[in-house]
PDB file of C-alpha atoms in Angstrom:
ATOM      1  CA  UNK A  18       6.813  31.054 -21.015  1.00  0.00           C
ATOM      2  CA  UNK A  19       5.661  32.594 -17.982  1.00  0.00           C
ATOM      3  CA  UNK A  20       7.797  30.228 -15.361  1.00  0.00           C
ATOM      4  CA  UNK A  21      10.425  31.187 -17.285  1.00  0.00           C
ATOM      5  CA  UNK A  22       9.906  34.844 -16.833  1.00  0.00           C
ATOM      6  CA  UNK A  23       8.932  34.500 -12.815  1.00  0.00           C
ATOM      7  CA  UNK A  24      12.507  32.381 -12.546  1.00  0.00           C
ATOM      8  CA  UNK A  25      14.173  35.123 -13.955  1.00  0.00           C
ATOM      9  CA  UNK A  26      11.946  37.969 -12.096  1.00  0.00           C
ATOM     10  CA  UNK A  27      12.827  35.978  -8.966  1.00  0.00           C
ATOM     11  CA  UNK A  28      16.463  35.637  -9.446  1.00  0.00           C
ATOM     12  CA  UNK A  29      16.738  39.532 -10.285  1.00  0.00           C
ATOM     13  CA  UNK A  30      19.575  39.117 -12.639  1.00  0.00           C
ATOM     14  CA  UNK A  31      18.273  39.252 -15.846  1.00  0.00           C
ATOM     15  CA  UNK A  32      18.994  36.898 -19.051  1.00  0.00           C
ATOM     16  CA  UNK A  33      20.673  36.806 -21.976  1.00  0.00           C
ATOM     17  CA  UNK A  34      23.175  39.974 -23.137  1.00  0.00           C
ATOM     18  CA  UNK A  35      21.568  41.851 -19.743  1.00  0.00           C
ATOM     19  CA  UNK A  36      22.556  39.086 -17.634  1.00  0.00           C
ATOM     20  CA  UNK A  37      24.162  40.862 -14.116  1.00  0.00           C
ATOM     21  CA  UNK A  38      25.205  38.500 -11.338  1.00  0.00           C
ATOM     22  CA  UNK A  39      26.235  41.406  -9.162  1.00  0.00           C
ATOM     23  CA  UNK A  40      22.490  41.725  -8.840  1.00  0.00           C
ATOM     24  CA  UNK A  41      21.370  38.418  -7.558  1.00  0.00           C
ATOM     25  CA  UNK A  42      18.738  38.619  -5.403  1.00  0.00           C
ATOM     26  CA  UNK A  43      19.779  35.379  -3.176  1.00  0.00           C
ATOM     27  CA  UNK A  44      22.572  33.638  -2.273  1.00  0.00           C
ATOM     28  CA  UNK A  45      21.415  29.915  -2.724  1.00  0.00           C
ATOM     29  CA  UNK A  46      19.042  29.442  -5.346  1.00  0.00           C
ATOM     30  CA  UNK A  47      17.505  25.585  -4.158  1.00  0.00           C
ATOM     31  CA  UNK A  48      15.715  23.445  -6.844  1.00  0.00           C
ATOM     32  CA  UNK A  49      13.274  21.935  -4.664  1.00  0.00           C
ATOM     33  CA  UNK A  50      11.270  19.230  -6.764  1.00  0.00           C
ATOM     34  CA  UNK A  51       9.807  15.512  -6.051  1.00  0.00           C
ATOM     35  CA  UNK A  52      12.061  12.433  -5.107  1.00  0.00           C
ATOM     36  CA  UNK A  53      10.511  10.695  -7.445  1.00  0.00           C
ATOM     37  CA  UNK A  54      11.279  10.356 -11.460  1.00  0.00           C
ATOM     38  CA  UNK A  55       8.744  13.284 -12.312  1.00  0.00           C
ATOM     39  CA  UNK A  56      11.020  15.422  -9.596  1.00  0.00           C
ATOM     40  CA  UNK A  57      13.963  14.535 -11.079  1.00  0.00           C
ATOM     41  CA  UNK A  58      13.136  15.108 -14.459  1.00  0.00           C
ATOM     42  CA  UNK A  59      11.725  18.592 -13.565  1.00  0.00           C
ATOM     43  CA  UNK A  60      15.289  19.176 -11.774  1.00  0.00           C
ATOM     44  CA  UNK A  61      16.758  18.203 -15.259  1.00  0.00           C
ATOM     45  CA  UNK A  62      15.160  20.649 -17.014  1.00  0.00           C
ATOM     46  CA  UNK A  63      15.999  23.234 -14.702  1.00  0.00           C
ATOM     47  CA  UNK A  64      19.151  22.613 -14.367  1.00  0.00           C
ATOM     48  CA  UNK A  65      19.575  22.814 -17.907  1.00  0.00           C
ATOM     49  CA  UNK A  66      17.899  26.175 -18.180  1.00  0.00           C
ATOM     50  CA  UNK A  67      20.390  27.254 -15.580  1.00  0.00           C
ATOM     51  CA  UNK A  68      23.271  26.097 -17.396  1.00  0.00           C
ATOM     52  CA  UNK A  69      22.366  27.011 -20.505  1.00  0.00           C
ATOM     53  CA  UNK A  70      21.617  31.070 -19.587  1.00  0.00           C
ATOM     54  CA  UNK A  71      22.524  31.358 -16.135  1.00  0.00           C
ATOM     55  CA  UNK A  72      26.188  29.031 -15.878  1.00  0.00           C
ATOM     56  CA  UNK A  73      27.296  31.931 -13.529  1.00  0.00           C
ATOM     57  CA  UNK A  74      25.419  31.125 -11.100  1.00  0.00           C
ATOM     58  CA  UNK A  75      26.239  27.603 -10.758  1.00  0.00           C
ATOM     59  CA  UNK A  76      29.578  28.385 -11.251  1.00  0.00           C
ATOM     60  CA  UNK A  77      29.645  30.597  -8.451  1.00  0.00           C
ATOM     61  CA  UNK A  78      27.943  28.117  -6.632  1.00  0.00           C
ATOM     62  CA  UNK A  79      24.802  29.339  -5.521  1.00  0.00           C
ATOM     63  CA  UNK A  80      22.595  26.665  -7.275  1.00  0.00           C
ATOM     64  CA  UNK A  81      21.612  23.690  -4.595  1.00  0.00           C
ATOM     65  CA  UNK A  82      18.991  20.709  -4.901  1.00  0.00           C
ATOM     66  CA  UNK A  83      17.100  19.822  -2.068  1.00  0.00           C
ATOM     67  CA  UNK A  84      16.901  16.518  -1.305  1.00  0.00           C
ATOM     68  CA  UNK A  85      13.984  15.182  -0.092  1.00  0.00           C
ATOM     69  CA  UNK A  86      13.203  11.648   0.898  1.00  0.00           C
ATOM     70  CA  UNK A  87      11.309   8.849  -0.924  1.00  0.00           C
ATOM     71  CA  UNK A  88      10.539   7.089   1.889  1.00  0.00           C
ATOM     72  CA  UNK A  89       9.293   7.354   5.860  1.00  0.00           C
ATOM     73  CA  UNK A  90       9.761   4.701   7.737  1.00  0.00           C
ATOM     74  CA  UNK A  91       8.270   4.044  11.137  1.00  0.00           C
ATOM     75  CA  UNK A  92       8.492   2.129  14.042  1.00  0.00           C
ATOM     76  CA  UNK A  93       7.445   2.934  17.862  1.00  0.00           C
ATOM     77  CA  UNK A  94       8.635   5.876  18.216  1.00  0.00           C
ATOM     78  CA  UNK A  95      11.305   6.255  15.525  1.00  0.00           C
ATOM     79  CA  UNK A  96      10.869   7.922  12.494  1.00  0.00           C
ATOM     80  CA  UNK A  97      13.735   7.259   9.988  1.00  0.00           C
ATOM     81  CA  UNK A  98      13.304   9.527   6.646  1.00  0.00           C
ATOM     82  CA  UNK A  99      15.352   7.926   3.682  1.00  0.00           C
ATOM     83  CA  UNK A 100      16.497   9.640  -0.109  1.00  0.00           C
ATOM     84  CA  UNK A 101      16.121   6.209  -1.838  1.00  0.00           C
ATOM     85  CA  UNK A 102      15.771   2.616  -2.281  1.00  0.00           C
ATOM     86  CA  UNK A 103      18.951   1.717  -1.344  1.00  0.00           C
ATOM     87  CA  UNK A 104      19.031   3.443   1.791  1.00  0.00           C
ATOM     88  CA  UNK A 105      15.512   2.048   2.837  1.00  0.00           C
ATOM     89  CA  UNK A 106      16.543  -1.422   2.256  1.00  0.00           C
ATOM     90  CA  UNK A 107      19.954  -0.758   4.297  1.00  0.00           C
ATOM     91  CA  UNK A 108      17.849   1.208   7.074  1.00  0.00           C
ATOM     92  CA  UNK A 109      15.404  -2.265   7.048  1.00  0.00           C
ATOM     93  CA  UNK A 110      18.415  -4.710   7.129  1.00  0.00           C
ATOM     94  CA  UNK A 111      19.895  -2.604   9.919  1.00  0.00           C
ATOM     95  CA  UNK A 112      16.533  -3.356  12.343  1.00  0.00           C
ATOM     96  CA  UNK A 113      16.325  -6.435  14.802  1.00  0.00           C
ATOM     97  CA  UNK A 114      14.254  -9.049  13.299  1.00  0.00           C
ATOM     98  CA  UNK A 115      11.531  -8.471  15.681  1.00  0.00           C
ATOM     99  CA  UNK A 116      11.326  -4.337  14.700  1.00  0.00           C
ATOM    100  CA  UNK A 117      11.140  -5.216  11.123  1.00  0.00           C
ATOM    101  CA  UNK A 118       7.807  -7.029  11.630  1.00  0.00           C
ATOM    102  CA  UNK A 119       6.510  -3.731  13.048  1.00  0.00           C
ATOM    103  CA  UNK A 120       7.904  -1.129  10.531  1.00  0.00           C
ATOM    104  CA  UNK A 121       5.718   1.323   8.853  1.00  0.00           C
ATOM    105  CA  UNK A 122       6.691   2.247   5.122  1.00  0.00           C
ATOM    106  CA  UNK A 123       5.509   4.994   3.824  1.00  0.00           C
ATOM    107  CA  UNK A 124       6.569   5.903   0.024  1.00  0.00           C
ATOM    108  CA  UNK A 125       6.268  10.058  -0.277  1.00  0.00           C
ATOM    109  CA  UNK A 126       3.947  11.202  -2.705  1.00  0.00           C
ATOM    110  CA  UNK A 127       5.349  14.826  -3.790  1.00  0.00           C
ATOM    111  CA  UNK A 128       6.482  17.961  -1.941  1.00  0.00           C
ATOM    112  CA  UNK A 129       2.730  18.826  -2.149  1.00  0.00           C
ATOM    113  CA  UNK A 130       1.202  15.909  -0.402  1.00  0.00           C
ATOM    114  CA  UNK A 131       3.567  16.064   2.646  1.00  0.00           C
ATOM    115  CA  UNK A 132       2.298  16.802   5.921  1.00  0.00           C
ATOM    116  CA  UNK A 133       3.626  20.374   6.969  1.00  0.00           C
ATOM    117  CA  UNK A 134       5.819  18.381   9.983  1.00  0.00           C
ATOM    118  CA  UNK A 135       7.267  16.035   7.043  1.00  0.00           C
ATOM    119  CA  UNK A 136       7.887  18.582   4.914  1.00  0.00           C
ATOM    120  CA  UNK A 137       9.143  21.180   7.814  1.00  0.00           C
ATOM    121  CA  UNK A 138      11.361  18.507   8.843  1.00  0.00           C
ATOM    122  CA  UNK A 139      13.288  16.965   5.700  1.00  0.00           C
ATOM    123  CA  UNK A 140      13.149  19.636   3.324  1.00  0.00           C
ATOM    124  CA  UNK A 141      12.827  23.359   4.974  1.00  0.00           C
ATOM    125  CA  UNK A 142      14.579  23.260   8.320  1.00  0.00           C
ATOM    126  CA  UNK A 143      17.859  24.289   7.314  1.00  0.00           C
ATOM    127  CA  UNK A 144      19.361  22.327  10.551  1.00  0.00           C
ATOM    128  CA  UNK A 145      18.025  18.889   9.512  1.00  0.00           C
ATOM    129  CA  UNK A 146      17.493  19.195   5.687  1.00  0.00           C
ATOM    130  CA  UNK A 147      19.992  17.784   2.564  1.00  0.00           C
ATOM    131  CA  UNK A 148      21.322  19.983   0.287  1.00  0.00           C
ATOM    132  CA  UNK A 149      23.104  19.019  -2.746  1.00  0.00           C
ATOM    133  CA  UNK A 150      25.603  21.338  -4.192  1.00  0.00           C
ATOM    134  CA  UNK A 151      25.138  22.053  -8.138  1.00  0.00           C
ATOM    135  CA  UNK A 152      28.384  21.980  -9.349  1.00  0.00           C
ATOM    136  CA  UNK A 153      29.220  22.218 -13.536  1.00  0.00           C
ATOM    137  CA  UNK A 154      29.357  18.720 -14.004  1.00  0.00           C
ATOM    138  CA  UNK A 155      26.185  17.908 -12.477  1.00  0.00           C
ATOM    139  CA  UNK A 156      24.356  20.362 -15.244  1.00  0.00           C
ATOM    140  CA  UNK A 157      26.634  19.444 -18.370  1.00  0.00           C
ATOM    141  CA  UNK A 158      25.640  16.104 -17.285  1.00  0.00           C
ATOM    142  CA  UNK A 159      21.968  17.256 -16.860  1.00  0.00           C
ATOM    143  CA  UNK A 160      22.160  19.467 -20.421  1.00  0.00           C
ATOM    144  CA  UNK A 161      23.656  16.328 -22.268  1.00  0.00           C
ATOM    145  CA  UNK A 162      20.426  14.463 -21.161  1.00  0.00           C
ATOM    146  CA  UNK A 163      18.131  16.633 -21.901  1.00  0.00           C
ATOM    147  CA  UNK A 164      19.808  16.592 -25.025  1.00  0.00           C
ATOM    148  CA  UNK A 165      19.755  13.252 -25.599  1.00  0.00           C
ATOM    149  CA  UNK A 166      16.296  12.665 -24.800  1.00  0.00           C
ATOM    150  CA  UNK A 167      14.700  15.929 -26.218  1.00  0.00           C
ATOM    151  CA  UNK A 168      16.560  16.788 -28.628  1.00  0.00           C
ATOM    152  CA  UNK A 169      16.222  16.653 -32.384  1.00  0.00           C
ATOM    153  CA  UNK A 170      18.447  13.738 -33.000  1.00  0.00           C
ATOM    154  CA  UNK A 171      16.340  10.333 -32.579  1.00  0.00           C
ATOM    155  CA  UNK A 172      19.732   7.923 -32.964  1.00  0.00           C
ATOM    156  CA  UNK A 173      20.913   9.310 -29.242  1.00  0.00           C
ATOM    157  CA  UNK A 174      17.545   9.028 -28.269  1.00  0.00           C
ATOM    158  CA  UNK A 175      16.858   5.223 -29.589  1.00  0.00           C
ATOM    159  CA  UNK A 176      20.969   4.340 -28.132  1.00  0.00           C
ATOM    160  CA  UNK A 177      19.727   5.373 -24.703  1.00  0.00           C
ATOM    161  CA  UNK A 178      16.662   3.667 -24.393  1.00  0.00           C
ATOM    162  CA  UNK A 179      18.176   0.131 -25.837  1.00  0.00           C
ATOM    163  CA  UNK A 180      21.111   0.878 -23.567  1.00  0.00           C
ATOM    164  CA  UNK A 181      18.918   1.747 -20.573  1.00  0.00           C
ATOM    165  CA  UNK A 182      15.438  -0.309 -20.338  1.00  0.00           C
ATOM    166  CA  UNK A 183      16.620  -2.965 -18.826  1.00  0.00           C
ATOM    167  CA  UNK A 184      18.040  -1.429 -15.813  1.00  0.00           C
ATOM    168  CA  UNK A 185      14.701   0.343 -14.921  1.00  0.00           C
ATOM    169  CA  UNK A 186      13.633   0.180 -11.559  1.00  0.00           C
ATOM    170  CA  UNK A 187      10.440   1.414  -9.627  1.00  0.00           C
ATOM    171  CA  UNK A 188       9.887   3.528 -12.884  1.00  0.00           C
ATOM    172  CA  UNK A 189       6.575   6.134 -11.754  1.00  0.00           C
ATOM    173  CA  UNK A 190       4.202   5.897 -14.853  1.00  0.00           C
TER     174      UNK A 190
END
């Protein structure tokens, strides 16, 4: 797959039985994908592929996830950015009554479709933007769903989804 090959290219350390950390080409390696379900299923499968050939680096911890936000909310002259649901609705509640009649929400499309400001702002700036340390548990956890949902096996698969659909929220189709 040629991704796969400019991922390892980039990260300069090889795969496999040739795999060298010592020559690492950067120090944070940042999965930078959509807040949205298609982002976070993209981050899934990379953290999987990291795990699954590269585990040294995120056991070293250089492996980070941006996070950007779902949502922009505006009023007068504020602009609040928020990572989720919860947080908008908190962020809302949090407004006079008056301000709330006046805010501006604006749902994020993708990395892609931000404005360079927005995306400058929340997601590049390393003063103001979120990162999110990979640690090991966050890609077992990541390589046990990928499992579960790609995998071979349709019994995990069917469990999950019986276990799950209810609980859906704001799913992106």
């Amino acid at each position: 797959n040629e991704e796969i090959r400019s991922i390892i290219t980039a990260l300069g350390t090889s795969i496999g039985d040739e795999f060298d950390i010592n020559k690492l080409r950067y120090n944070k390696i940042i999965l930078m994908t959509d807040a949205d379900v298609d982002g976070s299923h993209i981050r899934t499968l990379l953290l999987t592929l990291l795990y699954r050939f590269f585990r040294p680096l995120i056991e070293e911890g250089h492996v980070y996830a941006a996070q950007p936000p779902l949502y922009k909310i505006s009023h007068g002259k504020t602009t609040k950015y928020v990572l989720n649901e919860r947080e908008k609705e908190e962020y809302i509640n949090s407004l006079p009554e008056e301000v709330r009649s006046k805010v501006n929400i604006n749902r994020q499309k993708g990395l892609g479709e931000m404005d360079a400001i927005d995306l400058r702002n929340t997601t590049m700036d390393i003063e103001q933007r979120i990162l999110l340390k990979i640690n090991i548990e966050d890609a077992i956890l990541a390589d046990e769903m990928f499992t579960i949902l790609m995998g071979e096996e349709v019994e995990p698969r069917r469990k999950f989804i019986e276990e799950n659909a209810l609980s859906v929220r704001n799913l992106d189709i």
